[in-house]
Each structure stands twice: as C-alpha cells, then as structure tokens.
Tab-separated table of C-alpha atoms in Angstrom:
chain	number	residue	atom	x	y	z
V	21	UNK	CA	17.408	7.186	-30.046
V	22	UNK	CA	13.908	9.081	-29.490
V	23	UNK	CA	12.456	6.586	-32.734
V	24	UNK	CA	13.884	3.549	-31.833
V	25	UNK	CA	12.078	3.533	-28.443
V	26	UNK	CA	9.376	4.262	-29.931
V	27	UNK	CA	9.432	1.478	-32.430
V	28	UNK	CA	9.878	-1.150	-30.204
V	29	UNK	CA	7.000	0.272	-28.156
V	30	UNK	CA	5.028	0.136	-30.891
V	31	UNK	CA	5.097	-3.931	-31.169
V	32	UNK	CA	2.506	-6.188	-29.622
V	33	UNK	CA	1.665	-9.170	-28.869
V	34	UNK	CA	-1.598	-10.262	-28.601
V	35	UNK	CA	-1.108	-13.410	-26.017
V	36	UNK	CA	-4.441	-15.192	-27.630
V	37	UNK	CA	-2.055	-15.030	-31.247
V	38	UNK	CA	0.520	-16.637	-29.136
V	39	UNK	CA	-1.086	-19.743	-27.485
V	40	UNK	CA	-3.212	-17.849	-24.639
V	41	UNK	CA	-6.647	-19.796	-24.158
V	42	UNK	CA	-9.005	-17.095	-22.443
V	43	UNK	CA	-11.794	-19.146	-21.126
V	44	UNK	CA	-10.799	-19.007	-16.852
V	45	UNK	CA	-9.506	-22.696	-16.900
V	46	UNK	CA	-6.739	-22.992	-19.182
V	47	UNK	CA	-3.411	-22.363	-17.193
V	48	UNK	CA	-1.477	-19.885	-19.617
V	49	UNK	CA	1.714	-19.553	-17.227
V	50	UNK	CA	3.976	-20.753	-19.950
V	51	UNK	CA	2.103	-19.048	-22.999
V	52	UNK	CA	1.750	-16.083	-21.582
V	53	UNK	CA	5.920	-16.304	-20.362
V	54	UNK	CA	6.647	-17.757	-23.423
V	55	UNK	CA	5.626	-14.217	-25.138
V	56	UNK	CA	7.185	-11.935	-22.517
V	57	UNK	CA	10.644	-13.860	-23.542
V	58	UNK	CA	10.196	-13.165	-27.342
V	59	UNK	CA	9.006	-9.714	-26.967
V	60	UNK	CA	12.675	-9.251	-24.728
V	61	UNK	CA	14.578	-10.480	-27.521
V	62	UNK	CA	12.959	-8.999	-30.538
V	63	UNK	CA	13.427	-5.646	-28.645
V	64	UNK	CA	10.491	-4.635	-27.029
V	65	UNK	CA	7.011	-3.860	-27.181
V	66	UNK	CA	3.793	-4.529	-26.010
V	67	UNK	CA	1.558	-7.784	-24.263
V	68	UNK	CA	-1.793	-7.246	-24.984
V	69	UNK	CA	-4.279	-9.296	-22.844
V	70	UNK	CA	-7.222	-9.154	-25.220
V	71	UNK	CA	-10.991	-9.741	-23.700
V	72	UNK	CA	-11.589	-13.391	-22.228
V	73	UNK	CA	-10.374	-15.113	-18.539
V	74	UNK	CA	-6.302	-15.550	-18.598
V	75	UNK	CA	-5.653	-18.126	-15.891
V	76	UNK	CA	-2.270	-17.687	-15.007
V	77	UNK	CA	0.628	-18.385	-12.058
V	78	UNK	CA	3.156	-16.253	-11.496
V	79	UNK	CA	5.104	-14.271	-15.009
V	80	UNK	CA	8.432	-12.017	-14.988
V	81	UNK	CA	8.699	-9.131	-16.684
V	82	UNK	CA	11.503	-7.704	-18.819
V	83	UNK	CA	13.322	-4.929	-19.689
V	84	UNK	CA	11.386	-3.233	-22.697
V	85	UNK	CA	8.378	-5.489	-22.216
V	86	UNK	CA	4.973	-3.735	-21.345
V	87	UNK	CA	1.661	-5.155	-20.595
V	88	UNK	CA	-2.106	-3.462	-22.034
V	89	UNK	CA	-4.579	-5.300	-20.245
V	90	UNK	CA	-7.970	-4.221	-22.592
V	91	UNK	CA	-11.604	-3.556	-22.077
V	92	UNK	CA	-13.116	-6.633	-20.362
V	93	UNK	CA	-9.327	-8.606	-20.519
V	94	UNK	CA	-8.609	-10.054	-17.153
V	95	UNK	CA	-4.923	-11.660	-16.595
V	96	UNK	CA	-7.027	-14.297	-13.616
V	97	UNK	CA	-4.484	-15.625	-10.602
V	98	UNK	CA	-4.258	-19.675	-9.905
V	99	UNK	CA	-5.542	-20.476	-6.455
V	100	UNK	CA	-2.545	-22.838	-6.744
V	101	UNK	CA	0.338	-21.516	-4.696
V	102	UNK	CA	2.313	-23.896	-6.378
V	103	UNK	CA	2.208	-21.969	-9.803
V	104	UNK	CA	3.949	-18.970	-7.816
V	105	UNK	CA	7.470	-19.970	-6.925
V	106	UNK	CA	9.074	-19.356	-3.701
V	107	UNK	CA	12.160	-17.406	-3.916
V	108	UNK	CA	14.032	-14.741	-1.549
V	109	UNK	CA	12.072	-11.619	-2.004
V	110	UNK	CA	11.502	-8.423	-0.166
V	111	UNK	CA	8.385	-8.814	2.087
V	112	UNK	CA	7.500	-7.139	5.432
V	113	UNK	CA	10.468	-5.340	6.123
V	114	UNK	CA	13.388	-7.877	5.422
V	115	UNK	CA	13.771	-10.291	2.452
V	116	UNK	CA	13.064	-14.232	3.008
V	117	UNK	CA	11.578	-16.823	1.161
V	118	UNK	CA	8.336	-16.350	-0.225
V	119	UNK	CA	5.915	-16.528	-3.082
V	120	UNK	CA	6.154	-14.867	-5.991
V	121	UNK	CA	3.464	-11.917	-7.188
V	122	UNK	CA	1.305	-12.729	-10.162
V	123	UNK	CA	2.973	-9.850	-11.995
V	124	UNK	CA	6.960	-9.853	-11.088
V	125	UNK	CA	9.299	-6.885	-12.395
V	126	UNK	CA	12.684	-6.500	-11.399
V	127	UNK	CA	14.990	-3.576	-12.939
V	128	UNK	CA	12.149	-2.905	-15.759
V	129	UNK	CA	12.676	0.906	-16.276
V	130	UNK	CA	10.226	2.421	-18.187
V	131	UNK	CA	7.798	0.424	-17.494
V	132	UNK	CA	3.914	0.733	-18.906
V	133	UNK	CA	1.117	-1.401	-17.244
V	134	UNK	CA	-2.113	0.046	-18.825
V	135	UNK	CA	-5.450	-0.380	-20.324
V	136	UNK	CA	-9.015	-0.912	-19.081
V	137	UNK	CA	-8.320	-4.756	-17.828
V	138	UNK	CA	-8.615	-6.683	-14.342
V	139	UNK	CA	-5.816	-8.080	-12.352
V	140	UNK	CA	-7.801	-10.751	-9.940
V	141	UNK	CA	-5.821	-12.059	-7.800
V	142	UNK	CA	-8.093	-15.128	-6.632
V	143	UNK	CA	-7.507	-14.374	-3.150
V	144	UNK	CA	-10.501	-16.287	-1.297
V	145	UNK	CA	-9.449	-19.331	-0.747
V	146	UNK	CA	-6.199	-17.902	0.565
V	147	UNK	CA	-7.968	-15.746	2.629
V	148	UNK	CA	-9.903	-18.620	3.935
V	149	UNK	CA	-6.227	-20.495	4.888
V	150	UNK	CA	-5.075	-18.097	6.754
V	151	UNK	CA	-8.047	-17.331	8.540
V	152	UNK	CA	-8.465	-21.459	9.120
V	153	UNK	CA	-4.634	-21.631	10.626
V	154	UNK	CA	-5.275	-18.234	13.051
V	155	UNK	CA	-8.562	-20.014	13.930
V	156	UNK	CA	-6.000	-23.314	14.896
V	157	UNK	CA	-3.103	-21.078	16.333
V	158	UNK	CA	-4.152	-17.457	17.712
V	159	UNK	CA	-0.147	-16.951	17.108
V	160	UNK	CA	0.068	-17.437	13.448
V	161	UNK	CA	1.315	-14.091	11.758
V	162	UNK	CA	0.706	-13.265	8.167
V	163	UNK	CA	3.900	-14.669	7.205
V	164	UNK	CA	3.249	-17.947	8.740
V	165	UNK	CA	0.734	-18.812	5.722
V	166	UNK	CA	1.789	-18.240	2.117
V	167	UNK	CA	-0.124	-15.929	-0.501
V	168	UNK	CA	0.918	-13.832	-3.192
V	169	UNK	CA	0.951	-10.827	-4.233
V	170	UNK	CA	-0.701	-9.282	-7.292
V	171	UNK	CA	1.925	-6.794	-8.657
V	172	UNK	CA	5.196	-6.771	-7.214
V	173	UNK	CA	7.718	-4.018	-8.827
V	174	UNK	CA	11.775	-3.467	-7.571
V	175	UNK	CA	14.616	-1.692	-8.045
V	176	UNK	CA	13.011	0.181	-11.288
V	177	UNK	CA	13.012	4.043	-12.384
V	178	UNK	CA	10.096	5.471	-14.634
V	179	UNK	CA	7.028	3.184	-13.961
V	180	UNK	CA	3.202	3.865	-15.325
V	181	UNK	CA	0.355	2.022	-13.941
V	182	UNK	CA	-2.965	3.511	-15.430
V	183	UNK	CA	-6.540	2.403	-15.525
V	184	UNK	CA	-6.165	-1.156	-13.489
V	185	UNK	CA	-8.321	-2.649	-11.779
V	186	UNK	CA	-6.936	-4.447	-8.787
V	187	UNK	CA	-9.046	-7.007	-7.346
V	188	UNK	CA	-9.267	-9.874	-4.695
V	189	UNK	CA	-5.634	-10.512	-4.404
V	190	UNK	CA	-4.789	-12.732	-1.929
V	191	UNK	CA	-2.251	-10.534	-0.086
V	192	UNK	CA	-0.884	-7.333	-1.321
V	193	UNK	CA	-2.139	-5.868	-4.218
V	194	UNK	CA	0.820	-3.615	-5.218
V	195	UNK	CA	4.319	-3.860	-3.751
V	196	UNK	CA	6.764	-1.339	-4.735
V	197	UNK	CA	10.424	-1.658	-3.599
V	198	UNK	CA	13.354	0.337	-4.319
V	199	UNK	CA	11.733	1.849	-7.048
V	200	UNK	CA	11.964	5.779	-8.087
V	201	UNK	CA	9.108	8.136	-9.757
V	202	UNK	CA	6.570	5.826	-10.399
V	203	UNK	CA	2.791	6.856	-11.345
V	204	UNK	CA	0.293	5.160	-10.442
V	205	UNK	CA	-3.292	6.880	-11.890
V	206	UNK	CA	-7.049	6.174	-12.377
V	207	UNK	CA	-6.663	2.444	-10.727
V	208	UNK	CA	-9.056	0.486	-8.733
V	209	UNK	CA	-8.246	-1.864	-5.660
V	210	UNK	CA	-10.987	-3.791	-4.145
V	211	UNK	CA	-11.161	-6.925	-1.886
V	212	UNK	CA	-13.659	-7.559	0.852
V	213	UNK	CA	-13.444	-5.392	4.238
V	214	UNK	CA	-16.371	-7.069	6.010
V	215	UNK	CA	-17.150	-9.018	8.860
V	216	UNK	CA	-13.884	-11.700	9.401
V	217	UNK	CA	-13.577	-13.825	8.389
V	218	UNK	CA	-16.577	-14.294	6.531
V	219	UNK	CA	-15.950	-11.161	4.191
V	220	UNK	CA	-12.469	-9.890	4.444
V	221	UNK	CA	-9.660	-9.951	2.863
V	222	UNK	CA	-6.503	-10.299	5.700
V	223	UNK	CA	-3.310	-8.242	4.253
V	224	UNK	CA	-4.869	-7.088	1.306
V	225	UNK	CA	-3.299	-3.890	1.293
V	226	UNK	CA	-4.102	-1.312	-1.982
V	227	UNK	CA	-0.718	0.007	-2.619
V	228	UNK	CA	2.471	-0.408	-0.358
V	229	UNK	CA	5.552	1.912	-0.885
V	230	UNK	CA	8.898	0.788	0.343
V	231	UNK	CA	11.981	2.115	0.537
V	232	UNK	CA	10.852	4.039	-2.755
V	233	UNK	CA	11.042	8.025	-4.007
V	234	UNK	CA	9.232	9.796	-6.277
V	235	UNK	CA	5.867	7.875	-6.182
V	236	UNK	CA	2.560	10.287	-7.064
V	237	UNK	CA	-0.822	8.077	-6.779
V	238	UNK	CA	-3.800	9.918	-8.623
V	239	UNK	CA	-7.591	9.719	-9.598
V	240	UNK	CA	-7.560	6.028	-7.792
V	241	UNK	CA	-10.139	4.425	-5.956
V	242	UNK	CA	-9.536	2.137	-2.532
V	243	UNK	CA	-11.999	-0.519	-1.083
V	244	UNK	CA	-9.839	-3.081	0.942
V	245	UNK	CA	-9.140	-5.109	3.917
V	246	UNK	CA	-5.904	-3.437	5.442
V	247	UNK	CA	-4.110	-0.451	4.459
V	248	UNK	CA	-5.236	1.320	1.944
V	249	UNK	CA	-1.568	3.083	0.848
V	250	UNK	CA	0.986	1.667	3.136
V	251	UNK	CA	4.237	3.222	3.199
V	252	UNK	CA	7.313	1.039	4.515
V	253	UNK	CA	10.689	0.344	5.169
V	254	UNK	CA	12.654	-2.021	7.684
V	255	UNK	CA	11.687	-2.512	11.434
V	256	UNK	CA	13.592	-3.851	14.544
V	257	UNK	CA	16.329	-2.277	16.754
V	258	UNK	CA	18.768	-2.245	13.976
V	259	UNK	CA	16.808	-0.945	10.995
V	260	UNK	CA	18.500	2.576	10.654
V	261	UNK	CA	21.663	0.610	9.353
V	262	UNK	CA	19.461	-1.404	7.147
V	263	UNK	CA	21.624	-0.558	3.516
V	264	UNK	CA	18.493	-2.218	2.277
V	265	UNK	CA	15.606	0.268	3.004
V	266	UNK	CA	16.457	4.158	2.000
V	267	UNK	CA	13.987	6.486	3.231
V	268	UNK	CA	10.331	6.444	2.036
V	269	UNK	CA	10.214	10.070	0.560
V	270	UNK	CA	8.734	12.392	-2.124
V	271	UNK	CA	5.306	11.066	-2.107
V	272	UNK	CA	2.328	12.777	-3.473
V	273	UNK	CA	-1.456	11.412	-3.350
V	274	UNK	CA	-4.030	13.299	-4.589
V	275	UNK	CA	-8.204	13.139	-5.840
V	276	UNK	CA	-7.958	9.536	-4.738
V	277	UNK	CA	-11.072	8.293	-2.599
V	278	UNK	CA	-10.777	5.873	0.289
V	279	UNK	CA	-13.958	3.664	0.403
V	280	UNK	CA	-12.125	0.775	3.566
V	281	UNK	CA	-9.590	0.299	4.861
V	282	UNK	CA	-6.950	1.286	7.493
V	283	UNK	CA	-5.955	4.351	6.258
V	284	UNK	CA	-5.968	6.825	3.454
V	285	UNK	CA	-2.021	6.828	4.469
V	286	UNK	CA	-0.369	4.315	7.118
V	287	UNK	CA	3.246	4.799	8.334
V	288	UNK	CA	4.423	1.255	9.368
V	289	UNK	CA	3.808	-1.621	10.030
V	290	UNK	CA	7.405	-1.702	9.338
V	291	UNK	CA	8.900	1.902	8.614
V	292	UNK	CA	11.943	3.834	9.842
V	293	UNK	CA	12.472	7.131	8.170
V	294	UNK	CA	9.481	8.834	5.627
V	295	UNK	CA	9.335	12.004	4.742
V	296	UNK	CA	7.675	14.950	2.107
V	297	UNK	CA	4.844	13.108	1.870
V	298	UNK	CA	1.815	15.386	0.605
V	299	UNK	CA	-2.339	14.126	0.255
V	300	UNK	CA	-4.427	16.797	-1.150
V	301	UNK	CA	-8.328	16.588	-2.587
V	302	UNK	CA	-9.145	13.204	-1.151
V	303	UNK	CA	-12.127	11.795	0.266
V	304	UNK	CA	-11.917	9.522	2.927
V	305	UNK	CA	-15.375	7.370	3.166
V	306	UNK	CA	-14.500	4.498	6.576
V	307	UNK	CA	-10.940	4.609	7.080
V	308	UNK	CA	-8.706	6.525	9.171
V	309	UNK	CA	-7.374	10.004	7.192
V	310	UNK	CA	-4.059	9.450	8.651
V	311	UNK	CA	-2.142	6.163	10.590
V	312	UNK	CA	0.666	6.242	12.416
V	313	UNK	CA	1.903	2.728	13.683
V	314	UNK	CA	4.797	3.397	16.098
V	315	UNK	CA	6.794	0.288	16.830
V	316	UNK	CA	7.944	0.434	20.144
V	317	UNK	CA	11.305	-1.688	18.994
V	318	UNK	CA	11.989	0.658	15.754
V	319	UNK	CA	13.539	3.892	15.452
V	320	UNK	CA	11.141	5.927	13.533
V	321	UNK	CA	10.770	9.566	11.849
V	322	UNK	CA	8.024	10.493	10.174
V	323	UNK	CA	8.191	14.059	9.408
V	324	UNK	CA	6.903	16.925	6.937
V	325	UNK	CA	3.866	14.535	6.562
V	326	UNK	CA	0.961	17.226	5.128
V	327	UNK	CA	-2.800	16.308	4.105
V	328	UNK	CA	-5.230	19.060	3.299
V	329	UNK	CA	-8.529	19.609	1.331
V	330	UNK	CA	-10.227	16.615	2.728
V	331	UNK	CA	-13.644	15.417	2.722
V	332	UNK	CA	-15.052	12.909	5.445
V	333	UNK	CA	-17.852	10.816	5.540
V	334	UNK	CA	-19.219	7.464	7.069
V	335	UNK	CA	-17.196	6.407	9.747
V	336	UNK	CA	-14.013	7.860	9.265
V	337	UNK	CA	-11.505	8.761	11.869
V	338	UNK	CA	-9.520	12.216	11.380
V	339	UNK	CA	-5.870	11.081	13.261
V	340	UNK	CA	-4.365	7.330	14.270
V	341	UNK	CA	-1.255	7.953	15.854
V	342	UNK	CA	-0.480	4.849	18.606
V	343	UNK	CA	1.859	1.838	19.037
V	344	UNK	CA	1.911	-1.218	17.230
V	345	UNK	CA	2.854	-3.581	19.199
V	346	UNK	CA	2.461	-6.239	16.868
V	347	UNK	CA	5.248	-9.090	17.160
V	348	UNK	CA	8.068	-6.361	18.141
V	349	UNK	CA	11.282	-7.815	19.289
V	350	UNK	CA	13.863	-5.414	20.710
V	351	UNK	CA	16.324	-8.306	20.467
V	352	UNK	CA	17.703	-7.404	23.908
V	353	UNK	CA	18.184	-3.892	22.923
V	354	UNK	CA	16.658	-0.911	24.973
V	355	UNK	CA	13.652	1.004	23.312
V	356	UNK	CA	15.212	3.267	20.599
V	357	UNK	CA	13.830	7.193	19.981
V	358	UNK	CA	10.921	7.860	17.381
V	359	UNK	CA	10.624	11.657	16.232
V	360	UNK	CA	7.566	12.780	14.651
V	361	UNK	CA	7.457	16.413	13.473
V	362	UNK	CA	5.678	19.210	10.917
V	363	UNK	CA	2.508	17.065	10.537
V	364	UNK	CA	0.079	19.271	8.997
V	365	UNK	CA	-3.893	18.256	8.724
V	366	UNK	CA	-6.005	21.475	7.356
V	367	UNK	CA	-8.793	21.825	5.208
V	368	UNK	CA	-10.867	19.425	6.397
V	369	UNK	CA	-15.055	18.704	6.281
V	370	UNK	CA	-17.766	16.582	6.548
V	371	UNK	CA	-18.902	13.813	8.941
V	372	UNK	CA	-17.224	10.355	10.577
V	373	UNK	CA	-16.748	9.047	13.935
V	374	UNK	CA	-14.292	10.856	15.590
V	375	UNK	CA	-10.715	13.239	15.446
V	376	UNK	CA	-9.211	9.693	16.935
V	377	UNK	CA	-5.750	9.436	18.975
V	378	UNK	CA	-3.032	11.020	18.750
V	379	UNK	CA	-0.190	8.970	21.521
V	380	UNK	CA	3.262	7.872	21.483
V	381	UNK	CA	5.579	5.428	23.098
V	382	UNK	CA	7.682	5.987	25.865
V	383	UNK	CA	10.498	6.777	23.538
V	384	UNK	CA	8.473	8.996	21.048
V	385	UNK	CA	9.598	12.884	20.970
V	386	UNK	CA	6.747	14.856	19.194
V	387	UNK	CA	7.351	18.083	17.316
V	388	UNK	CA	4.955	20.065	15.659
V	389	UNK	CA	1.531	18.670	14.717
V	390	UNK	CA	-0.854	21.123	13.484
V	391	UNK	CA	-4.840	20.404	12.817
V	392	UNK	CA	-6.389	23.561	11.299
V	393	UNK	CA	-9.282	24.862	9.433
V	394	UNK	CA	-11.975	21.513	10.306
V	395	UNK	CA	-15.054	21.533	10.495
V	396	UNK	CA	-16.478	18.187	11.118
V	397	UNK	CA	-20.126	16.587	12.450
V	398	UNK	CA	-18.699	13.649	14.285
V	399	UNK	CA	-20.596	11.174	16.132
V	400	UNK	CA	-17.818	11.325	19.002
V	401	UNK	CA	-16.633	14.654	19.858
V	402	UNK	CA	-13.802	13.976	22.088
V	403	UNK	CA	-9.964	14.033	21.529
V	404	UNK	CA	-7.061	14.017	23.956
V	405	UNK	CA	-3.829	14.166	21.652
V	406	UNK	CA	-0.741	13.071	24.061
V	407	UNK	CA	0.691	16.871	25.555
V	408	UNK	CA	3.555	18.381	23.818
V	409	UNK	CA	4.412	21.780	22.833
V	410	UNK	CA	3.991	21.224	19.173
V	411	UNK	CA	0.303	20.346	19.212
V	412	UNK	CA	-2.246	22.614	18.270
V	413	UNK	CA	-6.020	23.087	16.690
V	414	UNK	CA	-6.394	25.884	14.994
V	415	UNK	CA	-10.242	26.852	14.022
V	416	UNK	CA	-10.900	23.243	14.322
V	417	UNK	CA	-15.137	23.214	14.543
V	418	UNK	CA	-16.913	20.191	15.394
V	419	UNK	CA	-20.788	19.937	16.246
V	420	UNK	CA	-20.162	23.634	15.740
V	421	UNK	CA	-18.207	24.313	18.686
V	422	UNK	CA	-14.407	25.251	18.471
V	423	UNK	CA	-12.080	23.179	20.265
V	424	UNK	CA	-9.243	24.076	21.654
V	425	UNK	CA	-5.886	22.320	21.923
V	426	UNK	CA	-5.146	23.971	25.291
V	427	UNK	CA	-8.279	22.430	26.851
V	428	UNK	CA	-9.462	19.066	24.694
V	429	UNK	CA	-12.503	16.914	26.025
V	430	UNK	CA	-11.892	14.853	29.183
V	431	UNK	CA	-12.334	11.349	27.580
V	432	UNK	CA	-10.857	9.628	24.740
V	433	UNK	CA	-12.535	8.887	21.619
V	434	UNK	CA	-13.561	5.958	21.224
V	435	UNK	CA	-12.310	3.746	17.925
C-alpha cells in the first residue's frame, strides 16, 4: 500500500503543460480546475505552479491531489468576486452563504501544499469596499461585504502547509475547520496593518483555527491587519450545544515571530471551549502576546492556555484579557458563565508598551493565572489584573523593580 501512495504522489502536473497562461491577466480558473479533475481520476499526484503570474478565481481540491507552488510561482486571486462562488460555508462561527476561498479543500486527507510560491490574494480593492460601505454605514459588520478567503481547509486529517507565502488576501488568509493534526511550517502572512483605511487590511487574519485538534504552527512569520493566529469556535447563548464546533484543543506554536497584528494568540471573536494550547520561543514585535475576547453572550472556557520563552519588542502588550462586545446578542437569554483557568505566561523579556489588562465580564469566574519569571522595559509600567485568588506575579521585573500581584500600580495601562 506504502508504494502505491507513493506513486501517485510522485505524478505532476505542471499547470503551464496543461493550458495555464502565467502572465497576471489570463484567468486560468478552468485550466487550472481542469487539471485538479484529471490528477483525481488518474489517481493522484502533484499541481505544480511553475514561475510566472496564475490569475485565478476560486479551485477545489481533491482527494489525492497536492499543490507545489515553486520558486517565484504565484497562484494570483481575481479581484472579481464573481469568480468565487457563493455557497453555504463555515464562516464566523455559524455556516451561511458566502464566498468561496481561492484555495477550497474539503475531506482532502493527506494533504501537501508546499514549495517556495506566493498565494496573493488581491485583497485591496476589497479592502477598499468594505472600508467605503463602513464609511456609508458605521453599522456594517464584516459579513455585510463579501471577500474571500485565501486557503480555506475542512473536515480533513493529515495536512502539510510548508514554505507559503501568504499575502494580501482580502479576508482570511487561512481558515481551518474541523480539521485534525495539521502542520503548518516556515510560512509567511503579510497584508497591510497601517493607518485605516489607507494601509490596512480589515479581517485579514494569518491563520484561524476552528473547531480543529492537533494543529502545531512552526518557523512562520506574521505581519497582518487582525489576528495574527485566531483560534475559534461558535458564539451566542446556545453555542455549547453547537454539534458543529468541538473544542479548539491540542495546539502547539512555536519559533514563530509576530511582526502586527492583534495577537500572537486570540481566543474569540467567536470561541466556546479551547484548551492545551502551548506557545514557546516566539517573538512578539507590535501585537499583543496573548488575547482574550470574552463575549459577554457566549459561554466560554479557555483553560491550560501556556506561553513561555518569549521575547518582546516595539510596542507589544504582555496580556489582553477584556470583553468583546462586538455585535453580541443574548437572544433574550441571561448572561451565561465564562471560566478561565491554568493560564501560564513565564519566561518572558525585552521591551513594549505595557503588561496590558487582564478583566472579565460580570459572568467570568477566573482560576489560576500565573505571570512569572519577566523582565520587561516597558514604556507603561502599570497593571491592575481584575482580583481573584488565582492571580499572581511571580519575579515579574519591569524598569527593574519587582511587582507584586498583592499590590499592582494604581492606574491602568493604557492600550
């Protein structure tokens, strides 16, 4: 069985031998489909995206069928939402209509994305859309304008994504639902974090994990708009008996560094139970080090949550841990219970703003939350973590004095 896998990994299929026109204006949707299809029924193999611009909408992956993006090959989105057909997928915590990704895979087990290539997304003049419809309405919400993803990846068991570079897609760059131990190493995700909405990039989060085990992120690099790893589930009063959204658990991130973005790790915007999630030898540049959103209308545990040998620089923030009260809906219910518990943050140096916020909702029960062995030059000194039993600093220097959790600074920091 061992060398028939094998063989049918070993065939590829060059898309410029199969009707692919690299020059950044050709649309290759069909070419490029057309080759995923034969590759499925000959057995397998390999798409090879050779060197040259591959304009393309939306393509489907299938079983068996890999993709090897090489050295200077770049598989280019349409700015055409047209090309990316709307269908009920999984987006923001429930499914609903909505685009298609550029890259789509649904039950593709073993799957190999690869190479030295560029997935670009396009994303600016969807970015600019959005941005002109908030401008219009203050109320419109990210799902109110349409833009697609680059990658998005379900229900699938044994993924590799190695040596990508992500870039400029116009909402998230990788979506992974349902899926179980996937690796995702030595990637790149970049879209603009600047001044809005001149130079950024709204919902252009690096990697978000729902409802998925088993994920281990390595040797990647993050330079975004929003979240920088985003792990998810379901949201609203109801979302514990969502059959849809299993726990977010098993996650390991390590030697990754966080240029921008909202957070080396963020829990929410929609989330309801993660768990054994572990961040070790990271370096987090302007972001928060670790984001909490607590929905005030979803019941939410985030436990065994544990981050250590971290560097800080620029303007980083050490803790985010506050409600989001972004368009919650209780739905007539009364505020459910959040539990967050056996948060551990040690190991950590260098310089960034501040240690940041540490609060809860009315219906938030903290347990243990331990900060120890920091020593940090931060341009705002203070912290005042909400009291509970379960908090403490332990040989936590900054400006070279020791705080203590007993007696923290008498004003917040600021954010």
């Amino acid at each position: 069985m061992l060398a028939v896998a094998d063989s049918r990994k070993a065939k590829r299929y060059n898309i410029a031998e199969h009707g692919a026109v690299g020059d950044g204006t050709t649309l290759n949707t069909k070419a490029i489909q057309a080759v995923i299809d034969e590759c499925a029924q000959n057995g397998g193999g390999t798409i090879v995206i050779p060197k040259g611009v591959f304009l393309s909408g939306a393509i489907f992956l299938k079983p068996g069928v890999n993709i090897e993006l090489q050295q200077d090959g770049v598989l280019k989105g349409s700015t055409n939402i047209e090309d990316y057909p709307k269908g009920t997928t999984r987006i923001e915590g429930h499914f609903e209509p909505w685009r298609s990704a550029l890259i789509n895979g649904d039950k593709v087990d073993h799957l190999t994305i690869s190479g030295k290539g560029t997935l670009d997304g396009s994303g600016e003049p969807f970015w600019k859309l959005f941005y002109s419809r908030r401008g219009a309405d203050h109320k419109t919400t990210n799902l109110n304008v349409e833009r697609p993803r680059l990658v998005f990846i379900q229900n699938s068991h044994d993924v590799k994504i190695s040596g990508i570079n992500f870039l400029n897609s116009g909402f998230w760059n990788l979506h992974l639902y349902r899926n179980r131990d996937v690796t995702v190493d030595n990637c790149r995700f970049q879209a603009p974090n600047g001044a809005v909405p001149d130079n950024h990039a709204p919902s252009s989060d690096g990697i978000d994990v729902d409802s998925s085990q088993g994920i281990t992120i390595s040797n990647c690099y993050f330079s975004v708009g929003d979240d920088d790893i985003a792990l998810k589930g379901s949201k609203g009063p109801f979302a514990l008996d969502d059959k849809d959204s299993p726990p977010v658990e098993h996650i390991h991130i390590f030697n990754c560094v966080f240029e921008a973005g909202g957070g080396v790790v963020t829990c929410g915007s929609e989330a309801t139970i993660v768990r054994d999630v572990k961040i070790n030898h990271c370096t987090a540049r302007n972001t928060n080090v670790l984001r909490l959103k607590l929905r005030p209308d979803t019941p939410q545990q985030y436990e065994d949550i544990s981050l250590t040998d971290i560097t800080m620089e620029g303007s980083a923030t050490l803790v985010n841990v506050a409600p989001w009260t972004q368009y919650f809906d209780l739905k007539g219910q009364a505020p459910p219970k959040s539990m967050i518990r056996n948060i551990s943050i040690s190991n950590v140096k260098g310089s960034g703003a501040s240690l940041g916020m540490l609060k809860g909702n009315p219906g938030t029960d903290f347990g243990s939350f331990i900060i120890k062995n920091v020593d940090l030059q931060l341009k705002n000194p203070n912290f005042i973590p909400v009291n509970f039993d379960g908090f403490k600093l332990e040989n936590v220097v900054v400006n070279g004095k020791q705080m203590s959790s007993e007696a923290p600074a008498a004003t917040p920091a600021k954010q």
